[in-house]
Amino acid sequence: MFSYILKFIKSLNSNSHPGEIANAVSIGVILGFLPKNNAFWYILFVLFLFIRINKGSLLFFTLVFGLLAHNFDTYFDKLGYYILTLPSLVPTFKALLDIPFVAFTKLNNTIVMGSLAAGLCCYIPVYGISRVFIKFWRAFLAPAVRKTKLVTLLSKLPIIQKIGEMV
């Protein structure tokens, strides 16, 4: 977990495009909200590994939002139940369940469907907020943080230097 945090902080200060980091944060929200006990999560995870995004940020925010997701399960359940019982979508979900492999994705589970819908709804706002934050961090916050006494003191410690070299 510590290495993911360091990779994320390093990516904030690196030359990588802010869109790559913001996209990774948004995808991390989707993967973090989804329950990890179904094939759908693993399919999405592997698919997102092939996209050009910052992998450290993706893993860090998947972990962060995965830890927060259980607090929202009741809301995901209600949203998923609403989506799965929409009269116009019921035939589609019934047809999907007749396909052999689709049952392993557990898309008929209310929490899986609700967390997927919530993650997709959060994608664009999280992307915009992340992109603005990255630009603000690079322009104003990073130089101010580098000049603080705590950071200068910590950067002189040999163990911090070794960790910085490994990342």
PDB file of C-alpha atoms in Angstrom:
ATOM      1  CA  MET A   1       0.000   0.000   0.000  1.00  0.00           C
ATOM      2  CA  PHE A   2       2.859   2.348   0.862  1.00  0.00           C
ATOM      3  CA  SER A   3       4.473   1.810  -2.539  1.00  0.00           C
ATOM      4  CA  TYR A   4       1.179   2.679  -4.292  1.00  0.00           C
ATOM      5  CA  ILE A   5       1.011   5.947  -2.352  1.00  0.00           C
ATOM      6  CA  LEU A   6       4.576   6.785  -3.326  1.00  0.00           C
ATOM      7  CA  LYS A   7       3.884   5.945  -6.984  1.00  0.00           C
ATOM      8  CA  PHE A   8       0.814   8.175  -6.926  1.00  0.00           C
ATOM      9  CA  ILE A   9       2.729  11.100  -5.396  1.00  0.00           C
ATOM     10  CA  LYS A  10       5.559  10.554  -7.865  1.00  0.00           C
ATOM     11  CA  SER A  11       3.097  10.568 -10.763  1.00  0.00           C
ATOM     12  CA  LEU A  12       1.573  13.825  -9.552  1.00  0.00           C
ATOM     13  CA  ASN A  13       4.968  15.468  -9.866  1.00  0.00           C
ATOM     14  CA  SER A  14       6.111  13.682 -13.018  1.00  0.00           C
ATOM     15  CA  ASN A  15       5.815  14.650 -16.647  1.00  0.00           C
ATOM     16  CA  SER A  16       2.865  12.321 -17.213  1.00  0.00           C
ATOM     17  CA  HIS A  17      -0.232  13.844 -18.730  1.00  0.00           C
ATOM     18  CA  PRO A  18      -2.865  14.923 -16.166  1.00  0.00           C
ATOM     19  CA  GLY A  19      -5.521  13.099 -18.197  1.00  0.00           C
ATOM     20  CA  GLU A  20      -3.779   9.750 -17.645  1.00  0.00           C
ATOM     21  CA  ILE A  21      -3.780  10.219 -13.890  1.00  0.00           C
ATOM     22  CA  ALA A  22      -7.357  11.541 -13.787  1.00  0.00           C
ATOM     23  CA  ASN A  23      -8.531   8.634 -15.939  1.00  0.00           C
ATOM     24  CA  ALA A  24      -6.812   6.193 -13.586  1.00  0.00           C
ATOM     25  CA  VAL A  25      -8.502   7.794 -10.573  1.00  0.00           C
ATOM     26  CA  SER A  26     -11.919   7.553 -12.248  1.00  0.00           C
ATOM     27  CA  ILE A  27     -11.405   3.932 -13.247  1.00  0.00           C
ATOM     28  CA  GLY A  28     -10.174   3.229  -9.710  1.00  0.00           C
ATOM     29  CA  VAL A  29     -13.530   4.495  -8.435  1.00  0.00           C
ATOM     30  CA  ILE A  30     -15.386   2.063 -10.702  1.00  0.00           C
ATOM     31  CA  LEU A  31     -13.205  -0.905  -9.741  1.00  0.00           C
ATOM     32  CA  GLY A  32     -13.206   0.066  -6.079  1.00  0.00           C
ATOM     33  CA  PHE A  33     -16.986   0.227  -5.890  1.00  0.00           C
ATOM     34  CA  LEU A  34     -17.521  -3.142  -7.608  1.00  0.00           C
ATOM     35  CA  PRO A  35     -17.472  -6.281  -5.427  1.00  0.00           C
ATOM     36  CA  LYS A  36     -14.352  -8.338  -6.104  1.00  0.00           C
ATOM     37  CA  ASN A  37     -16.039 -11.763  -5.965  1.00  0.00           C
ATOM     38  CA  ASN A  38     -17.220 -11.970  -9.571  1.00  0.00           C
ATOM     39  CA  ALA A  39     -15.743 -12.492 -13.022  1.00  0.00           C
ATOM     40  CA  PHE A  40     -16.883  -9.061 -14.180  1.00  0.00           C
ATOM     41  CA  TRP A  41     -14.416  -7.301 -11.853  1.00  0.00           C
ATOM     42  CA  TYR A  42     -11.496  -9.394 -13.105  1.00  0.00           C
ATOM     43  CA  ILE A  43     -12.465  -8.863 -16.751  1.00  0.00           C
ATOM     44  CA  LEU A  44     -12.617  -5.087 -16.234  1.00  0.00           C
ATOM     45  CA  PHE A  45      -9.361  -5.085 -14.266  1.00  0.00           C
ATOM     46  CA  VAL A  46      -7.456  -6.891 -17.017  1.00  0.00           C
ATOM     47  CA  LEU A  47      -9.058  -4.691 -19.675  1.00  0.00           C
ATOM     48  CA  PHE A  48      -8.063  -1.518 -17.838  1.00  0.00           C
ATOM     49  CA  LEU A  49      -4.465  -2.730 -17.514  1.00  0.00           C
ATOM     50  CA  PHE A  50      -4.149  -2.484 -21.304  1.00  0.00           C
ATOM     51  CA  ILE A  51      -5.311   1.135 -21.387  1.00  0.00           C
ATOM     52  CA  ARG A  52      -2.704   3.898 -21.231  1.00  0.00           C
ATOM     53  CA  ILE A  53      -3.246   5.188 -17.695  1.00  0.00           C
ATOM     54  CA  ASN A  54      -1.112   5.606 -14.610  1.00  0.00           C
ATOM     55  CA  LYS A  55      -1.121   2.109 -13.065  1.00  0.00           C
ATOM     56  CA  GLY A  56       0.050   3.271  -9.624  1.00  0.00           C
ATOM     57  CA  SER A  57      -2.856   5.686  -9.345  1.00  0.00           C
ATOM     58  CA  LEU A  58      -5.256   3.006 -10.586  1.00  0.00           C
ATOM     59  CA  LEU A  59      -4.166   0.515  -7.934  1.00  0.00           C
ATOM     60  CA  PHE A  60      -4.063   3.107  -5.165  1.00  0.00           C
ATOM     61  CA  PHE A  61      -7.561   4.444  -5.818  1.00  0.00           C
ATOM     62  CA  THR A  62      -8.977   0.963  -6.396  1.00  0.00           C
ATOM     63  CA  LEU A  63      -7.763   0.096  -2.898  1.00  0.00           C
ATOM     64  CA  VAL A  64      -9.035   3.344  -1.373  1.00  0.00           C
ATOM     65  CA  PHE A  65     -12.513   3.146  -2.876  1.00  0.00           C
ATOM     66  CA  GLY A  66     -12.622  -0.598  -2.246  1.00  0.00           C
ATOM     67  CA  LEU A  67     -12.207   0.130   1.446  1.00  0.00           C
ATOM     68  CA  LEU A  68     -14.950   2.766   1.322  1.00  0.00           C
ATOM     69  CA  ALA A  69     -17.403   0.784  -0.816  1.00  0.00           C
ATOM     70  CA  HIS A  70     -18.885  -1.340   1.960  1.00  0.00           C
ATOM     71  CA  ASN A  71     -20.258   1.839   3.556  1.00  0.00           C
ATOM     72  CA  PHE A  72     -22.410   2.412   0.467  1.00  0.00           C
ATOM     73  CA  ASP A  73     -23.723  -1.147   0.000  1.00  0.00           C
ATOM     74  CA  THR A  74     -27.264  -0.276   1.072  1.00  0.00           C
ATOM     75  CA  TYR A  75     -27.389   2.502  -1.527  1.00  0.00           C
ATOM     76  CA  PHE A  76     -25.869   0.242  -4.173  1.00  0.00           C
ATOM     77  CA  ASP A  77     -28.461  -2.398  -3.332  1.00  0.00           C
ATOM     78  CA  LYS A  78     -31.366   0.030  -3.753  1.00  0.00           C
ATOM     79  CA  LEU A  79     -29.974   1.447  -6.997  1.00  0.00           C
ATOM     80  CA  GLY A  80     -29.255  -2.023  -8.378  1.00  0.00           C
ATOM     81  CA  TYR A  81     -32.743  -3.237  -7.473  1.00  0.00           C
ATOM     82  CA  TYR A  82     -34.224  -0.225  -9.236  1.00  0.00           C
ATOM     83  CA  ILE A  83     -32.181  -0.880 -12.392  1.00  0.00           C
ATOM     84  CA  LEU A  84     -32.778  -4.636 -12.427  1.00  0.00           C
ATOM     85  CA  THR A  85     -36.547  -4.237 -12.006  1.00  0.00           C
ATOM     86  CA  LEU A  86     -37.066  -1.592 -14.692  1.00  0.00           C
ATOM     87  CA  PRO A  87     -39.769  -3.081 -16.939  1.00  0.00           C
ATOM     88  CA  SER A  88     -37.946  -2.097 -20.123  1.00  0.00           C
ATOM     89  CA  LEU A  89     -34.703  -3.809 -19.023  1.00  0.00           C
ATOM     90  CA  VAL A  90     -36.100  -7.030 -17.509  1.00  0.00           C
ATOM     91  CA  PRO A  91     -36.153  -8.930 -20.855  1.00  0.00           C
ATOM     92  CA  THR A  92     -32.549  -7.894 -21.507  1.00  0.00           C
ATOM     93  CA  PHE A  93     -31.350  -9.160 -18.140  1.00  0.00           C
ATOM     94  CA  LYS A  94     -33.284 -12.420 -18.593  1.00  0.00           C
ATOM     95  CA  ALA A  95     -31.655 -12.928 -21.991  1.00  0.00           C
ATOM     96  CA  LEU A  96     -28.220 -12.209 -20.521  1.00  0.00           C
ATOM     97  CA  LEU A  97     -28.709 -14.863 -17.838  1.00  0.00           C
ATOM     98  CA  ASP A  98     -29.388 -17.468 -20.521  1.00  0.00           C
ATOM     99  CA  ILE A  99     -25.867 -16.976 -21.886  1.00  0.00           C
ATOM    100  CA  PRO A 100     -23.632 -19.481 -20.023  1.00  0.00           C
ATOM    101  CA  PHE A 101     -20.636 -17.326 -19.080  1.00  0.00           C
ATOM    102  CA  VAL A 102     -22.578 -14.162 -18.224  1.00  0.00           C
ATOM    103  CA  ALA A 103     -23.921 -15.739 -15.029  1.00  0.00           C
ATOM    104  CA  PHE A 104     -20.381 -15.680 -13.611  1.00  0.00           C
ATOM    105  CA  THR A 105     -20.336 -11.890 -13.887  1.00  0.00           C
ATOM    106  CA  LYS A 106     -23.177 -11.665 -11.328  1.00  0.00           C
ATOM    107  CA  LEU A 107     -24.727  -8.723 -13.145  1.00  0.00           C
ATOM    108  CA  ASN A 108     -28.082  -9.912 -11.799  1.00  0.00           C
ATOM    109  CA  ASN A 109     -26.872  -9.124  -8.263  1.00  0.00           C
ATOM    110  CA  THR A 110     -28.340  -5.853  -7.014  1.00  0.00           C
ATOM    111  CA  ILE A 111     -25.134  -4.706  -5.323  1.00  0.00           C
ATOM    112  CA  VAL A 112     -23.005  -5.458  -8.405  1.00  0.00           C
ATOM    113  CA  MET A 113     -25.411  -3.617 -10.714  1.00  0.00           C
ATOM    114  CA  GLY A 114     -25.841  -0.692  -8.319  1.00  0.00           C
ATOM    115  CA  SER A 115     -22.124  -0.274  -7.701  1.00  0.00           C
ATOM    116  CA  LEU A 116     -21.437  -0.439 -11.444  1.00  0.00           C
ATOM    117  CA  ALA A 117     -24.072   2.228 -12.125  1.00  0.00           C
ATOM    118  CA  ALA A 118     -22.772   4.430  -9.291  1.00  0.00           C
ATOM    119  CA  GLY A 119     -19.179   4.068 -10.493  1.00  0.00           C
ATOM    120  CA  LEU A 120     -20.144   4.951 -14.055  1.00  0.00           C
ATOM    121  CA  CYS A 121     -22.119   7.979 -12.831  1.00  0.00           C
ATOM    122  CA  CYS A 122     -19.122   9.146 -10.792  1.00  0.00           C
ATOM    123  CA  TYR A 123     -16.658   8.743 -13.670  1.00  0.00           C
ATOM    124  CA  ILE A 124     -17.015  12.175 -15.313  1.00  0.00           C
ATOM    125  CA  PRO A 125     -17.207  14.274 -12.105  1.00  0.00           C
ATOM    126  CA  VAL A 126     -14.238  12.437 -10.571  1.00  0.00           C
ATOM    127  CA  TYR A 127     -12.274  12.866 -13.813  1.00  0.00           C
ATOM    128  CA  GLY A 128     -12.910  16.619 -13.848  1.00  0.00           C
ATOM    129  CA  ILE A 129     -12.116  17.087 -10.161  1.00  0.00           C
ATOM    130  CA  SER A 130      -8.948  14.993 -10.445  1.00  0.00           C
ATOM    131  CA  ARG A 131      -7.721  16.887 -13.469  1.00  0.00           C
ATOM    132  CA  VAL A 132      -8.275  20.267 -11.795  1.00  0.00           C
ATOM    133  CA  PHE A 133      -6.578  19.013  -8.612  1.00  0.00           C
ATOM    134  CA  ILE A 134      -3.532  17.754 -10.538  1.00  0.00           C
ATOM    135  CA  LYS A 135      -3.069  21.107 -12.275  1.00  0.00           C
ATOM    136  CA  PHE A 136      -3.518  22.934  -8.961  1.00  0.00           C
ATOM    137  CA  TRP A 137      -1.070  20.560  -7.240  1.00  0.00           C
ATOM    138  CA  ARG A 138       1.609  21.005  -9.876  1.00  0.00           C
ATOM    139  CA  ALA A 139       1.253  24.783 -10.027  1.00  0.00           C
ATOM    140  CA  PHE A 140       0.840  25.748  -6.369  1.00  0.00           C
ATOM    141  CA  LEU A 141       0.858  22.946  -3.790  1.00  0.00           C
ATOM    142  CA  ALA A 142       3.923  20.898  -4.808  1.00  0.00           C
ATOM    143  CA  PRO A 143       6.408  23.787  -4.590  1.00  0.00           C
ATOM    144  CA  ALA A 144       4.978  24.838  -1.225  1.00  0.00           C
ATOM    145  CA  VAL A 145       5.105  21.279   0.163  1.00  0.00           C
ATOM    146  CA  ARG A 146       8.708  20.793  -1.000  1.00  0.00           C
ATOM    147  CA  LYS A 147       9.801  23.870   0.990  1.00  0.00           C
ATOM    148  CA  THR A 148       8.302  22.763   4.311  1.00  0.00           C
ATOM    149  CA  LYS A 149      10.672  21.801   7.101  1.00  0.00           C
ATOM    150  CA  LEU A 150       9.106  18.359   7.530  1.00  0.00           C
ATOM    151  CA  VAL A 151       9.650  17.358   3.904  1.00  0.00           C
ATOM    152  CA  THR A 152      13.210  18.652   3.833  1.00  0.00           C
ATOM    153  CA  LEU A 153      13.960  16.816   7.079  1.00  0.00           C
ATOM    154  CA  LEU A 154      12.375  13.575   5.860  1.00  0.00           C
ATOM    155  CA  SER A 155      14.132  13.737   2.496  1.00  0.00           C
ATOM    156  CA  LYS A 156      17.510  13.689   4.285  1.00  0.00           C
ATOM    157  CA  LEU A 157      16.755  10.380   6.038  1.00  0.00           C
ATOM    158  CA  PRO A 158      18.576   7.441   4.406  1.00  0.00           C
ATOM    159  CA  ILE A 159      15.574   5.116   4.546  1.00  0.00           C
ATOM    160  CA  ILE A 160      13.365   7.632   2.719  1.00  0.00           C
ATOM    161  CA  GLN A 161      16.074   8.059   0.085  1.00  0.00           C
ATOM    162  CA  LYS A 162      16.226   4.255  -0.400  1.00  0.00           C
ATOM    163  CA  ILE A 163      12.429   4.045  -0.752  1.00  0.00           C
ATOM    164  CA  GLY A 164      12.492   6.913  -3.241  1.00  0.00           C
ATOM    165  CA  GLU A 165      15.117   5.105  -5.318  1.00  0.00           C
ATOM    166  CA  MET A 166      13.075   1.880  -5.369  1.00  0.00           C
ATOM    167  CA  VAL A 167       9.945   3.641  -6.645  1.00  0.00           C
TER     168      VAL A 167
END
